[in-house]
Coordinates of C-alpha atoms in Angstrom, one line a residue:
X1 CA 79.3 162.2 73.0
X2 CA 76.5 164.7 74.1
X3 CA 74.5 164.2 76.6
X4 CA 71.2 165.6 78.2
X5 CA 71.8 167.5 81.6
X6 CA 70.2 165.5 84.4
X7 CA 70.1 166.6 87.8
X8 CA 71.4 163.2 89.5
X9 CA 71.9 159.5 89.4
X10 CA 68.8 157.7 87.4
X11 CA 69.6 154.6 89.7
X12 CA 72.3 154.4 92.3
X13 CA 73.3 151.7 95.0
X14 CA 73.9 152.5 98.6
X15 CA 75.7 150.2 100.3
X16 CA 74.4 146.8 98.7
X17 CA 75.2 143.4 99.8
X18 CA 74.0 140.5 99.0
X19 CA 75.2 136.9 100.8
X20 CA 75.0 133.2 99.5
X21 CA 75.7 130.6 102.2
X22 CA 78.8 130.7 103.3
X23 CA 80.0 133.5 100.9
X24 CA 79.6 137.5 100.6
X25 CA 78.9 138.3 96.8
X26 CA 78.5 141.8 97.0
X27 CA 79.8 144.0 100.4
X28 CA 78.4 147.7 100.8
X29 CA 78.9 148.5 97.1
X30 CA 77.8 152.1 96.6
X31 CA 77.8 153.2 92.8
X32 CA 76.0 155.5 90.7
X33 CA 74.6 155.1 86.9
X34 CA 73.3 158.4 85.5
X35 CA 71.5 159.2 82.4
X36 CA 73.1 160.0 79.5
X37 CA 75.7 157.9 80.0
X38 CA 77.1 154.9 79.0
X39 CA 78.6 153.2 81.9
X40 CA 80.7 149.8 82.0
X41 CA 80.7 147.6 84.5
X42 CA 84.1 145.6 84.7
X43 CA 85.2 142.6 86.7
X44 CA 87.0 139.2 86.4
X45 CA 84.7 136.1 86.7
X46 CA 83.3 135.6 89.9
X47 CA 84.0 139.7 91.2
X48 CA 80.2 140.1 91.7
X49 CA 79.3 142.5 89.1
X50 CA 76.5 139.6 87.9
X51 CA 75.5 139.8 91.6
X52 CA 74.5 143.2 90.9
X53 CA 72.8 143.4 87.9
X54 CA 70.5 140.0 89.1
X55 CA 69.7 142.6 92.2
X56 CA 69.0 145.4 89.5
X57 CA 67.2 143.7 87.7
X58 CA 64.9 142.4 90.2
X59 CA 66.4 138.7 89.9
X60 CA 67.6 138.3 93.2
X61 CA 66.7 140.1 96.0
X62 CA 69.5 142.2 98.3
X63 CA 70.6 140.9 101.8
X64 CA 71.0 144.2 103.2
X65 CA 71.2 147.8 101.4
X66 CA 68.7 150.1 99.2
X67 CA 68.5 150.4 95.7
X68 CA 67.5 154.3 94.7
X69 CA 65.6 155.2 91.5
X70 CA 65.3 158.9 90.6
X71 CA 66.4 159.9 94.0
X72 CA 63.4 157.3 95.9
X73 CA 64.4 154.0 97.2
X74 CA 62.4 151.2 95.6
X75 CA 61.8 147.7 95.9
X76 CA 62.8 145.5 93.2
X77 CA 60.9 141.8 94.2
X78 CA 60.7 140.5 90.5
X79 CA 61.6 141.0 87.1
X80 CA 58.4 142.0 85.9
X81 CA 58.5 144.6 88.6
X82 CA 61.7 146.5 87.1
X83 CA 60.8 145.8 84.1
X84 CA 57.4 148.1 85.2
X85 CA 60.0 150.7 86.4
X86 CA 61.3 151.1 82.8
X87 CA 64.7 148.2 83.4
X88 CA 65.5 145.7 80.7
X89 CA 68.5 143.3 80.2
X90 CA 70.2 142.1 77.2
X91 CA 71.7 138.9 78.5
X92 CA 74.4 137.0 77.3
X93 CA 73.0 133.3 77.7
X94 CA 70.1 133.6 75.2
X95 CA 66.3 134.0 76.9
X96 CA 64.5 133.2 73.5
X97 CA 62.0 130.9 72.3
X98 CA 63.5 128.5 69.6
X99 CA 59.9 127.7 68.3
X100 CA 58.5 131.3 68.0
X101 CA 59.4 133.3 65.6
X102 CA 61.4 136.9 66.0
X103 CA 58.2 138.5 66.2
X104 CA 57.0 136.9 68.8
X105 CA 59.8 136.8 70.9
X106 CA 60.3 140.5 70.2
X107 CA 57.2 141.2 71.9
X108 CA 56.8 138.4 74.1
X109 CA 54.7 139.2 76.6
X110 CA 53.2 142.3 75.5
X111 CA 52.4 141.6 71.8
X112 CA 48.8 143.5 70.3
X113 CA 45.5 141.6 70.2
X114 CA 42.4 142.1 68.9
X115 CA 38.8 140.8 69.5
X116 CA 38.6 141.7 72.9
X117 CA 42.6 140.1 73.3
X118 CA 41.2 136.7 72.1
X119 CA 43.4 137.0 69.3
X120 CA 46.7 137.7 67.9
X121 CA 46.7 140.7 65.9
X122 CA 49.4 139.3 63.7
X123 CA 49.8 141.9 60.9
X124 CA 50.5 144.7 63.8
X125 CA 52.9 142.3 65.5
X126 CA 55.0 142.0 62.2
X127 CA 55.0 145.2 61.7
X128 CA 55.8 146.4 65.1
X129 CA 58.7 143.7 65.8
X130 CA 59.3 145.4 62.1
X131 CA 59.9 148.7 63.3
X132 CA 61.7 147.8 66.5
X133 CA 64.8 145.7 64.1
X134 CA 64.8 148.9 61.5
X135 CA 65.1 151.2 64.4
X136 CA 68.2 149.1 65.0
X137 CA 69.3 149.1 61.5
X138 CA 69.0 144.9 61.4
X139 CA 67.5 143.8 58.1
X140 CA 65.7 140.4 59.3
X141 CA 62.7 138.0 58.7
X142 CA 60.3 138.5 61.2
X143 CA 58.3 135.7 60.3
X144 CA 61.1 133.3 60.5
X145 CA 61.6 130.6 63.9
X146 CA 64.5 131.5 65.8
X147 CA 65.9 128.3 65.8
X148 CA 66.6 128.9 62.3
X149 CA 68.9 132.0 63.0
X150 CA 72.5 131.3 64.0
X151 CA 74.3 132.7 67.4
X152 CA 74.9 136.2 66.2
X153 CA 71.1 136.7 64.3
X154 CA 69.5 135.7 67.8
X155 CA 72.0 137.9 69.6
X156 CA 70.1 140.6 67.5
X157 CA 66.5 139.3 68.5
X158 CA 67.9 139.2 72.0
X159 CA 68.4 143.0 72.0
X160 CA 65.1 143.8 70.0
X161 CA 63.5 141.6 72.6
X162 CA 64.7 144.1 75.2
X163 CA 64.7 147.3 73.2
X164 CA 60.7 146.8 72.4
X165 CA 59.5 148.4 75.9
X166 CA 61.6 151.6 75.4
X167 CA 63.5 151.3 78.5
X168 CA 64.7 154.0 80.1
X169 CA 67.6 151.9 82.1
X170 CA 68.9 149.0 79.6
X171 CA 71.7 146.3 80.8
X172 CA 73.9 145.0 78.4
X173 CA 75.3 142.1 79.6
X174 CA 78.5 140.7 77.1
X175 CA 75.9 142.0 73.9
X176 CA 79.4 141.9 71.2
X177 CA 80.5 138.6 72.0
X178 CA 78.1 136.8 68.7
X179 CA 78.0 139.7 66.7
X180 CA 80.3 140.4 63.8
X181 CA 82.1 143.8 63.0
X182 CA 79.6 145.5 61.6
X183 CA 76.9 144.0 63.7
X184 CA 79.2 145.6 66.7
X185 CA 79.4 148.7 65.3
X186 CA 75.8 149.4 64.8
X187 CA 75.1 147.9 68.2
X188 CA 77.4 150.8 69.0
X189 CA 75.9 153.4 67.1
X190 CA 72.6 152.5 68.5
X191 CA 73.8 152.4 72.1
X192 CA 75.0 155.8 71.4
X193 CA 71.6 157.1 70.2
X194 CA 69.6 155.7 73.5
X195 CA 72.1 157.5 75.6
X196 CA 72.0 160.5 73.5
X197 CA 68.2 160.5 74.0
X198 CA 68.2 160.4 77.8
X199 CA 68.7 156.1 78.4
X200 CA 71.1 155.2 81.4
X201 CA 72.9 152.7 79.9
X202 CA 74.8 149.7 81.9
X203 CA 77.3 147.6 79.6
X204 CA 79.6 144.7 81.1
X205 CA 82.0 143.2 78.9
X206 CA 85.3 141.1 79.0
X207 CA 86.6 142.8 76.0
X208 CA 88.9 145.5 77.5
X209 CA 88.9 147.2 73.6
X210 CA 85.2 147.8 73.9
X211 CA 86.1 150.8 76.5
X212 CA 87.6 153.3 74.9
X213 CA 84.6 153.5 72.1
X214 CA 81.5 152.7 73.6
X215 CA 81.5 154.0 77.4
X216 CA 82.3 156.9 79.4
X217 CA 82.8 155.8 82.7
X218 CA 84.2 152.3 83.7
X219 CA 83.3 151.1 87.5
X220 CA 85.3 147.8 88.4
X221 CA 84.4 145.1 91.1
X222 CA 86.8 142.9 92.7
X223 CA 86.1 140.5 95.3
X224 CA 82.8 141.6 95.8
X225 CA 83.5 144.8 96.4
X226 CA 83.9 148.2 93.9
X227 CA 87.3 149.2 93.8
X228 CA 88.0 151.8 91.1
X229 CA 86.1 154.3 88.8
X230 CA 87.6 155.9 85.6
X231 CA 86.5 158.0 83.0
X232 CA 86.6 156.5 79.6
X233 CA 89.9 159.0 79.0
X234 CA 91.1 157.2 82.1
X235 CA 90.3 153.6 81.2
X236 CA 93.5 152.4 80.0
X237 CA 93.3 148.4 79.1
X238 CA 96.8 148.3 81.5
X239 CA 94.7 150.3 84.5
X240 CA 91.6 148.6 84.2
X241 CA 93.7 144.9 84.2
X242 CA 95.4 145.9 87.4
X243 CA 92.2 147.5 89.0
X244 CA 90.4 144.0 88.2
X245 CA 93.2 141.8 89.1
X246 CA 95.6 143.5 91.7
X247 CA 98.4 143.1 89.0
X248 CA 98.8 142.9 85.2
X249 CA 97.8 139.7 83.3
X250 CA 100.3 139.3 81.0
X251 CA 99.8 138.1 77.9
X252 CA 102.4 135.7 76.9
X253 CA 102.8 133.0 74.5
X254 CA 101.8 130.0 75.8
X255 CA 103.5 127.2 72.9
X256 CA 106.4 125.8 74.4
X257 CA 106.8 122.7 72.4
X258 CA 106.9 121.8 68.5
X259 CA 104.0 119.4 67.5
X260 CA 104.7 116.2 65.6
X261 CA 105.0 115.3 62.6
X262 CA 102.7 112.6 63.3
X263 CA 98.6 113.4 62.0
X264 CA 96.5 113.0 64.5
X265 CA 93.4 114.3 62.1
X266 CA 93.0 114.5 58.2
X267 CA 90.2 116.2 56.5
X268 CA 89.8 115.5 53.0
X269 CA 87.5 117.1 50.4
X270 CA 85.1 117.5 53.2
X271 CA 81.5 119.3 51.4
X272 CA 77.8 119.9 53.3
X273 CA 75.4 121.9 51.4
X274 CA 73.7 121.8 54.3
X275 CA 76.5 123.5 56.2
X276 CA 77.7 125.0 53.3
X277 CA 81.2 123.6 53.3
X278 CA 83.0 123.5 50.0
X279 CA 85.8 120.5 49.4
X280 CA 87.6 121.0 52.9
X281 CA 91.4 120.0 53.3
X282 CA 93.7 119.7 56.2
X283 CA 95.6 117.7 58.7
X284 CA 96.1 118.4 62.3
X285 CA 99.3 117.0 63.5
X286 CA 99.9 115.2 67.0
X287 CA 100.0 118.0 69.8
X288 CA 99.5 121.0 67.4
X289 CA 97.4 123.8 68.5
X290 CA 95.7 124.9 64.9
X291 CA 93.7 127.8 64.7
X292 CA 90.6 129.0 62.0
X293 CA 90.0 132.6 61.6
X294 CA 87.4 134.3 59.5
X295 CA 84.5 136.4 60.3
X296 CA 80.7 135.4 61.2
X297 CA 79.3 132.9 58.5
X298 CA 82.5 131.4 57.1
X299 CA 81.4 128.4 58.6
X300 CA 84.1 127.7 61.5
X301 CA 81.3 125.8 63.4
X302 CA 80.0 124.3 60.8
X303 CA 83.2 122.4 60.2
X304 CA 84.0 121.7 63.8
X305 CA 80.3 120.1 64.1
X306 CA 80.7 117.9 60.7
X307 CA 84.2 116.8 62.4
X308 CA 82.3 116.1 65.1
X309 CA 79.6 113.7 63.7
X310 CA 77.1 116.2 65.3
X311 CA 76.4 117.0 61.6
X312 CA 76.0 115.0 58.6
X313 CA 78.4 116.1 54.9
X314 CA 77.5 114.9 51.6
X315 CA 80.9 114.2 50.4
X316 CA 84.5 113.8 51.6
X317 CA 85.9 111.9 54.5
X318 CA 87.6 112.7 58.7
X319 CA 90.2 110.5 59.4
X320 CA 91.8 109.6 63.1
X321 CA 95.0 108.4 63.6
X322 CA 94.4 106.7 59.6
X323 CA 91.1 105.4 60.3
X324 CA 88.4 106.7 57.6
X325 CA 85.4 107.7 60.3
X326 CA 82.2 106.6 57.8
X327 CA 79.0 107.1 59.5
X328 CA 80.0 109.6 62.3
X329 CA 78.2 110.0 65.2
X330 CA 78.9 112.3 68.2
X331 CA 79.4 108.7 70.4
X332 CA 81.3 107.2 67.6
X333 CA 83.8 110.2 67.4
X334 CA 83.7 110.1 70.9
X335 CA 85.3 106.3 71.1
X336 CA 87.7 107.2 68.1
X337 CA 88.9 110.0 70.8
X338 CA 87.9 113.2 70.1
X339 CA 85.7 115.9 72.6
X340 CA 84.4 118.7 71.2
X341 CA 83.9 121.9 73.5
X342 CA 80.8 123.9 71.6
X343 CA 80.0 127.8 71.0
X344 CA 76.8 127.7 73.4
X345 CA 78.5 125.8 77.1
X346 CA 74.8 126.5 78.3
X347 CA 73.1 124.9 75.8
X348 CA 75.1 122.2 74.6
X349 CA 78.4 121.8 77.1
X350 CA 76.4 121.8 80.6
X351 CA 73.5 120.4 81.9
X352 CA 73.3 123.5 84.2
X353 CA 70.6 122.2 86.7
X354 CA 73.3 119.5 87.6
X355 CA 76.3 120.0 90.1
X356 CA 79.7 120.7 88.7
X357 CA 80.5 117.0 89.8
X358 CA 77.8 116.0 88.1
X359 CA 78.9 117.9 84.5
X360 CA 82.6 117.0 84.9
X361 CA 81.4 113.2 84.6
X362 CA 78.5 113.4 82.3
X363 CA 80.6 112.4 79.1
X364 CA 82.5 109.6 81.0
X365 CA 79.7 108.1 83.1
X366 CA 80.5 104.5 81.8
X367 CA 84.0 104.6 83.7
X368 CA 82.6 105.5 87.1
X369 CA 79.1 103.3 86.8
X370 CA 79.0 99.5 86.5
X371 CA 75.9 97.7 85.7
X372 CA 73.9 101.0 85.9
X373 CA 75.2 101.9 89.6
X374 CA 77.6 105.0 90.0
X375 CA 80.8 104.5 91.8
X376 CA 80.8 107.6 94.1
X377 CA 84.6 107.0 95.2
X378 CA 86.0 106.7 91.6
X379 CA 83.7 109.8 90.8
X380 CA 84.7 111.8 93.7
X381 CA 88.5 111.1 92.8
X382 CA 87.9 112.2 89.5
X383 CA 86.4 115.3 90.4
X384 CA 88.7 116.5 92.6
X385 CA 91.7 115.5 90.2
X386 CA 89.7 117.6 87.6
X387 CA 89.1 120.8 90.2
X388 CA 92.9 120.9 90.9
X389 CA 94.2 120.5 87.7
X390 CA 91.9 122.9 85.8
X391 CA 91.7 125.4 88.9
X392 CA 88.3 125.4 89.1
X393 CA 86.7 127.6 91.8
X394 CA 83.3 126.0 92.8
X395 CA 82.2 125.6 97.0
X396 CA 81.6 122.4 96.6
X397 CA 82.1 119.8 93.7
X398 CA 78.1 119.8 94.8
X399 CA 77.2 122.9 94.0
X400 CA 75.0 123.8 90.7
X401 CA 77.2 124.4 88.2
X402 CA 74.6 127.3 86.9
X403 CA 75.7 129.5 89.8
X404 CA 79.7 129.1 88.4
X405 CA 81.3 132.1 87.0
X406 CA 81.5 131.9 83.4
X407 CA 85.2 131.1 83.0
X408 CA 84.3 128.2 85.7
X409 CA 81.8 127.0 83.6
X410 CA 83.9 126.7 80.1
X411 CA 86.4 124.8 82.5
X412 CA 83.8 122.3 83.8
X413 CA 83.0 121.8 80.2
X414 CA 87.0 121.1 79.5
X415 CA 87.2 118.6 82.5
X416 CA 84.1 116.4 81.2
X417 CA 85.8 116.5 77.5
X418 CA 89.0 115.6 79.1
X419 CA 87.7 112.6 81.1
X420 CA 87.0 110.7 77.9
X421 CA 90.7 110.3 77.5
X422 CA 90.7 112.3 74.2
X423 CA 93.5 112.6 71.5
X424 CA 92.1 115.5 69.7
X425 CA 89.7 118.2 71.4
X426 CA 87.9 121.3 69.1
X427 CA 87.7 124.1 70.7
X428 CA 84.6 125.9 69.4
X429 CA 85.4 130.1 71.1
X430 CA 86.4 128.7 74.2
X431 CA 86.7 132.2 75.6
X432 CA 83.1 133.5 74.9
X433 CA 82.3 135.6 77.5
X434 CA 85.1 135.0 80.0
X435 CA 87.7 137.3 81.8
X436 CA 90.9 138.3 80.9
X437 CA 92.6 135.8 83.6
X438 CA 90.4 132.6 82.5
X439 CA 91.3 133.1 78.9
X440 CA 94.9 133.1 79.9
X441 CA 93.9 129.9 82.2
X442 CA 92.4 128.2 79.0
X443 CA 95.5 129.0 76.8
X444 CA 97.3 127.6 79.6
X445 CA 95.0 124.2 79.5
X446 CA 95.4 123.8 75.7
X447 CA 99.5 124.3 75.8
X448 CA 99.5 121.9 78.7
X449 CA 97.5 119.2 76.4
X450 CA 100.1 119.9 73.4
X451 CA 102.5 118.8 75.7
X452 CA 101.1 115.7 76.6
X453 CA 100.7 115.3 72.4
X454 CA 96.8 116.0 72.3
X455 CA 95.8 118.1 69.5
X456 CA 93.6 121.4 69.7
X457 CA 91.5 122.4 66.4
X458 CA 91.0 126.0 67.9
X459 CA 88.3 128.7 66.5
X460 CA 88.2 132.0 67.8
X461 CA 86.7 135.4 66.8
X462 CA 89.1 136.9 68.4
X463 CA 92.4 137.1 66.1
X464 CA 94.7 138.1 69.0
X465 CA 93.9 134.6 70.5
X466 CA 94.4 132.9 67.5
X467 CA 97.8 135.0 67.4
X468 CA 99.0 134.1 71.0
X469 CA 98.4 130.8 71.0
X470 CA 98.3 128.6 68.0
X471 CA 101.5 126.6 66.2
X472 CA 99.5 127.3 62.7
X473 CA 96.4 129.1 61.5
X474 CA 93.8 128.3 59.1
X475 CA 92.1 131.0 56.6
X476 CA 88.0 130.5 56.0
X477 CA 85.6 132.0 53.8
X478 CA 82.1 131.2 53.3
X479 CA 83.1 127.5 54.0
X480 CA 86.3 127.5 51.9
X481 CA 89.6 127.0 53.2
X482 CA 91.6 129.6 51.1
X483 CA 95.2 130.3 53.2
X484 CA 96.9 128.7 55.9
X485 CA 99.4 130.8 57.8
X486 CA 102.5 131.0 60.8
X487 CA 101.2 133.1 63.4
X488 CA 105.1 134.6 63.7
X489 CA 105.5 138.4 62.6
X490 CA 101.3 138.9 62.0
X491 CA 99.3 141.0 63.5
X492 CA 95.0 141.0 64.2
X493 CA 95.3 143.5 60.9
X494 CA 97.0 141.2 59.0
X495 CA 94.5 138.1 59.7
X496 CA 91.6 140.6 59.3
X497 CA 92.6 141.4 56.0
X498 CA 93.3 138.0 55.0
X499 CA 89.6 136.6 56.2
X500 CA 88.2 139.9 53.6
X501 CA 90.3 139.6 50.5
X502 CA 88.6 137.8 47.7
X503 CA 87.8 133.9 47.6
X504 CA 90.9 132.7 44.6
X505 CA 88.9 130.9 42.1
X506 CA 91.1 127.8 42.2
X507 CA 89.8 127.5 46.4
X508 CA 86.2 127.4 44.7
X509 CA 87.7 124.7 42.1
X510 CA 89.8 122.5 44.3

């Protein structure tokens, strides 16, 4: 990658640290980010790199420390203020407006007026949010709302959003985990360009790949405090896992146990036009672990949320345990015993202004309430059963559950799901945006369920998951089912090619 020569760091930390009651997030980190360069944060959840970037970015504010831009310490008391030093953030957890459209949340804040700024100047604001997506190669509506636009489209919006002020520092907080190949690539590429043109870029991701072909040097935090820095030549996945966890997280198979040949789930002919799902058919056996790969927009979600009940299908029918589920509701599906763990934990798993006790009990309130009035001692024996057995590291079961890591949060989700007493639980990419060592936890969580006999309808982006973990694994294509596989002998390749080749025209028949 070339570079432009810069006489020092464009932002540096000198000994940071930042304290929370009772706990030190950051201590003294001292680190370096220079333009030109791609640089990647790394650490499990919880190691404080999140810390950082909040103090960075002018969301929190240090407990002791300086923060040095260009060489000059600065203050950094809002957002707004490093945004006026040239800092943006790409952020995992979405920061859009559902009701505007990309446009406007392109240039929130800072969109042209006319008429003495009375008025929107709506023609220059199309064209400018225009400009800002062909810059980035994206081909997208302007004028559509973004609640229209699925995970990875907003993801897009999410960086435009950021990339409109021409940063010259930009954080990119997890930016791959919605996006598809391609979409990942020409992140990439465009990355590449801003650093090429001067940009200090900061990048933190879980996905240990991402290293050797995006960044050049690789900082990891543990515990709070920075304990390694490679070069990208350097950044081995087998280093960087030992720097982050002290030892190697090995990935092993988790399936220890056959599942039944009882069906614990049956699918039939299952169609949504709305969804666009075309005559689905499977079963899902008692205590299997059954996987769906295919890329963005073969309609994995879309099936899980019609299973679900949290969207209607014109034709076909779910069955549980035999039982035909007509007129499916979330609550009815519920009863039948199902939980469904969604794509978006923030937006649809958590009620994140809650506590984690709270969350863990939200979906099983009317086991630990009578006549309207909460049993605390049944709750608080819940909880704690829930904490130990899923390993959840929280303070307190008190504390908000917004301030959890994000592998802590995906488990809080899990424990409210599991409290319903489910038989069958989909797991909708249970591993968005978490570490190394909480994926391995989930796995862990799902295995323990299939040997208890509950069943796991498991979709994952990630093909090596699928690979590690499932009994059997499903093939989609724009919302057909067209192959069903052994994970045994196959590779990511293999699945990969499997979720390109052609739709057979008796899938589109069936």
């Amino acid at each position: 990658m070339d570079h432009i020569a810069h006489s020092g760091p464009t932002l540096a930390t000198a000994c940071i640290r930042k304290e929370y009651p009772g706990v030190a997030a950051l201590k003294d980190v001292s680190i370096q980010f220079t333009a030109g360069e791609v640089h990647a944060l790394i650490g499990k959840n919880g190691a404080g790199k999140s810390t950082l970037v909040k103090l960075l970015t002018g969301a929190e504010q240090p407990t002791s420390g300086r923060i040095l831009l260009h060489g000059r310490e600065v203050s950094l008391s809002s957002p707004r203020r490093a945004f006026e030093y040239g800092m943006a953030a790409v952020h995992q957890e979405m920061s859009l407006v559902p009701e505007l459209t990309v446009a406007e949340n392109i240039l929130l804040g800072h969109g042209p007026r006319k008429w003495r700024g009375m008025l929107v100047d709506w023609k220059t604001l199309f064209e400018q949010a225009a400009a800002v997506l062909d810059k980035m190669h994206v081909e997208m509506d302007v004028r559509k709302k973004v609640r229209l636009l699925g995970m990875a489209e907003q993801q897009v919006v999410e960086i435009a959003k950021a990339m409109a002020c021409n940063p010259s520092v930009l954080f990119f907080d997890e930016p791959t985990s919605a996006l598809s190949h391609d979409e990942t690539e020409s992140l990439f590429a465009l990355i590449r360009q801003l650093a090429q043109q001067g940009a200090t870029i900061i990048y933190i991701t879980h996905r240990l790949q991402e290293l050797q072909r995006i960044v050049d040097r690789v900082s990891v935090i543990r515990d709070g405090m920075l304990v390694g820095e490679f070069t990208r030549e350097q950044a081995a996945p087998e280093a960087i896992a030992h720097a982050m966890f002290g030892e190697t997280v090995a990935a092993v198979r988790p399936v220890t146990v056959r599942p039944s040949s009882e069906t614990a789930l049956e699918v039939n002919g299952l169609s949504s036009k709305a969804s666009k799902l075309h005559r689905i058919h499977f079963t899902l056996r008692k205590g299997e672990i059954l996987g769906i790969a295919g890329l963005l927009g073969a309609g994995r979600t879309e099936l899980l949320r019609c299973i679900a009940g949290a969207d209607p299908y014109d034709a076909g029918e779910v069955r549980i345990g035999g039982k035909c589920m007509r007129n499916a509701t979330p609550a009815r599906m519920k009863q039948a015993g199902l939980g469904f763990i969604p794509e978006d934990r923030q937006a649809e798993g958590l009620v994140p202004v809650l506590s984690v006790a709270e969350n863990i009990c939200l979906a099983s309130l009317d086991t630990v309430a009578r006549m309207g009035v909460l049993n605390r001692r049944q709750q608080r024996s819940r909880v704690a059963q829930s904490i130990r057995e899923l390993a959840i590291t929280a303070s307190t079961p008190e504390t908000q559950v917004s301030t959890l890591s994000g592998g802590n949060q995906q488990k809080v989700v899990v424990a409210n799901r599991l409290n319903t007493q489910p038989h069958i639980l989909l797991f909708d990419e249970p591993t968005r945006g978490i570490d190394v060592l909480a994926k391995q936890q989930i796995f862990q969580i799902m295995c323990s369920l299939s040997e208890q006999g509950i069943s796991s309808l498991f979709v994952s982006s990630e093909f090596e998951e699928l690979l590690q973990v499932c009994h059997r694994i499903l093939i989609m294509q724009n919302g057909v089912l067209t192959g069903e596989v052994s994970p045994e002998g196959l590779g990511p390749q293999d699945l990969l090619e499997m979720c390109m080749k052609p739709i057979p025209q008796n899938a589109l028949a069936s």
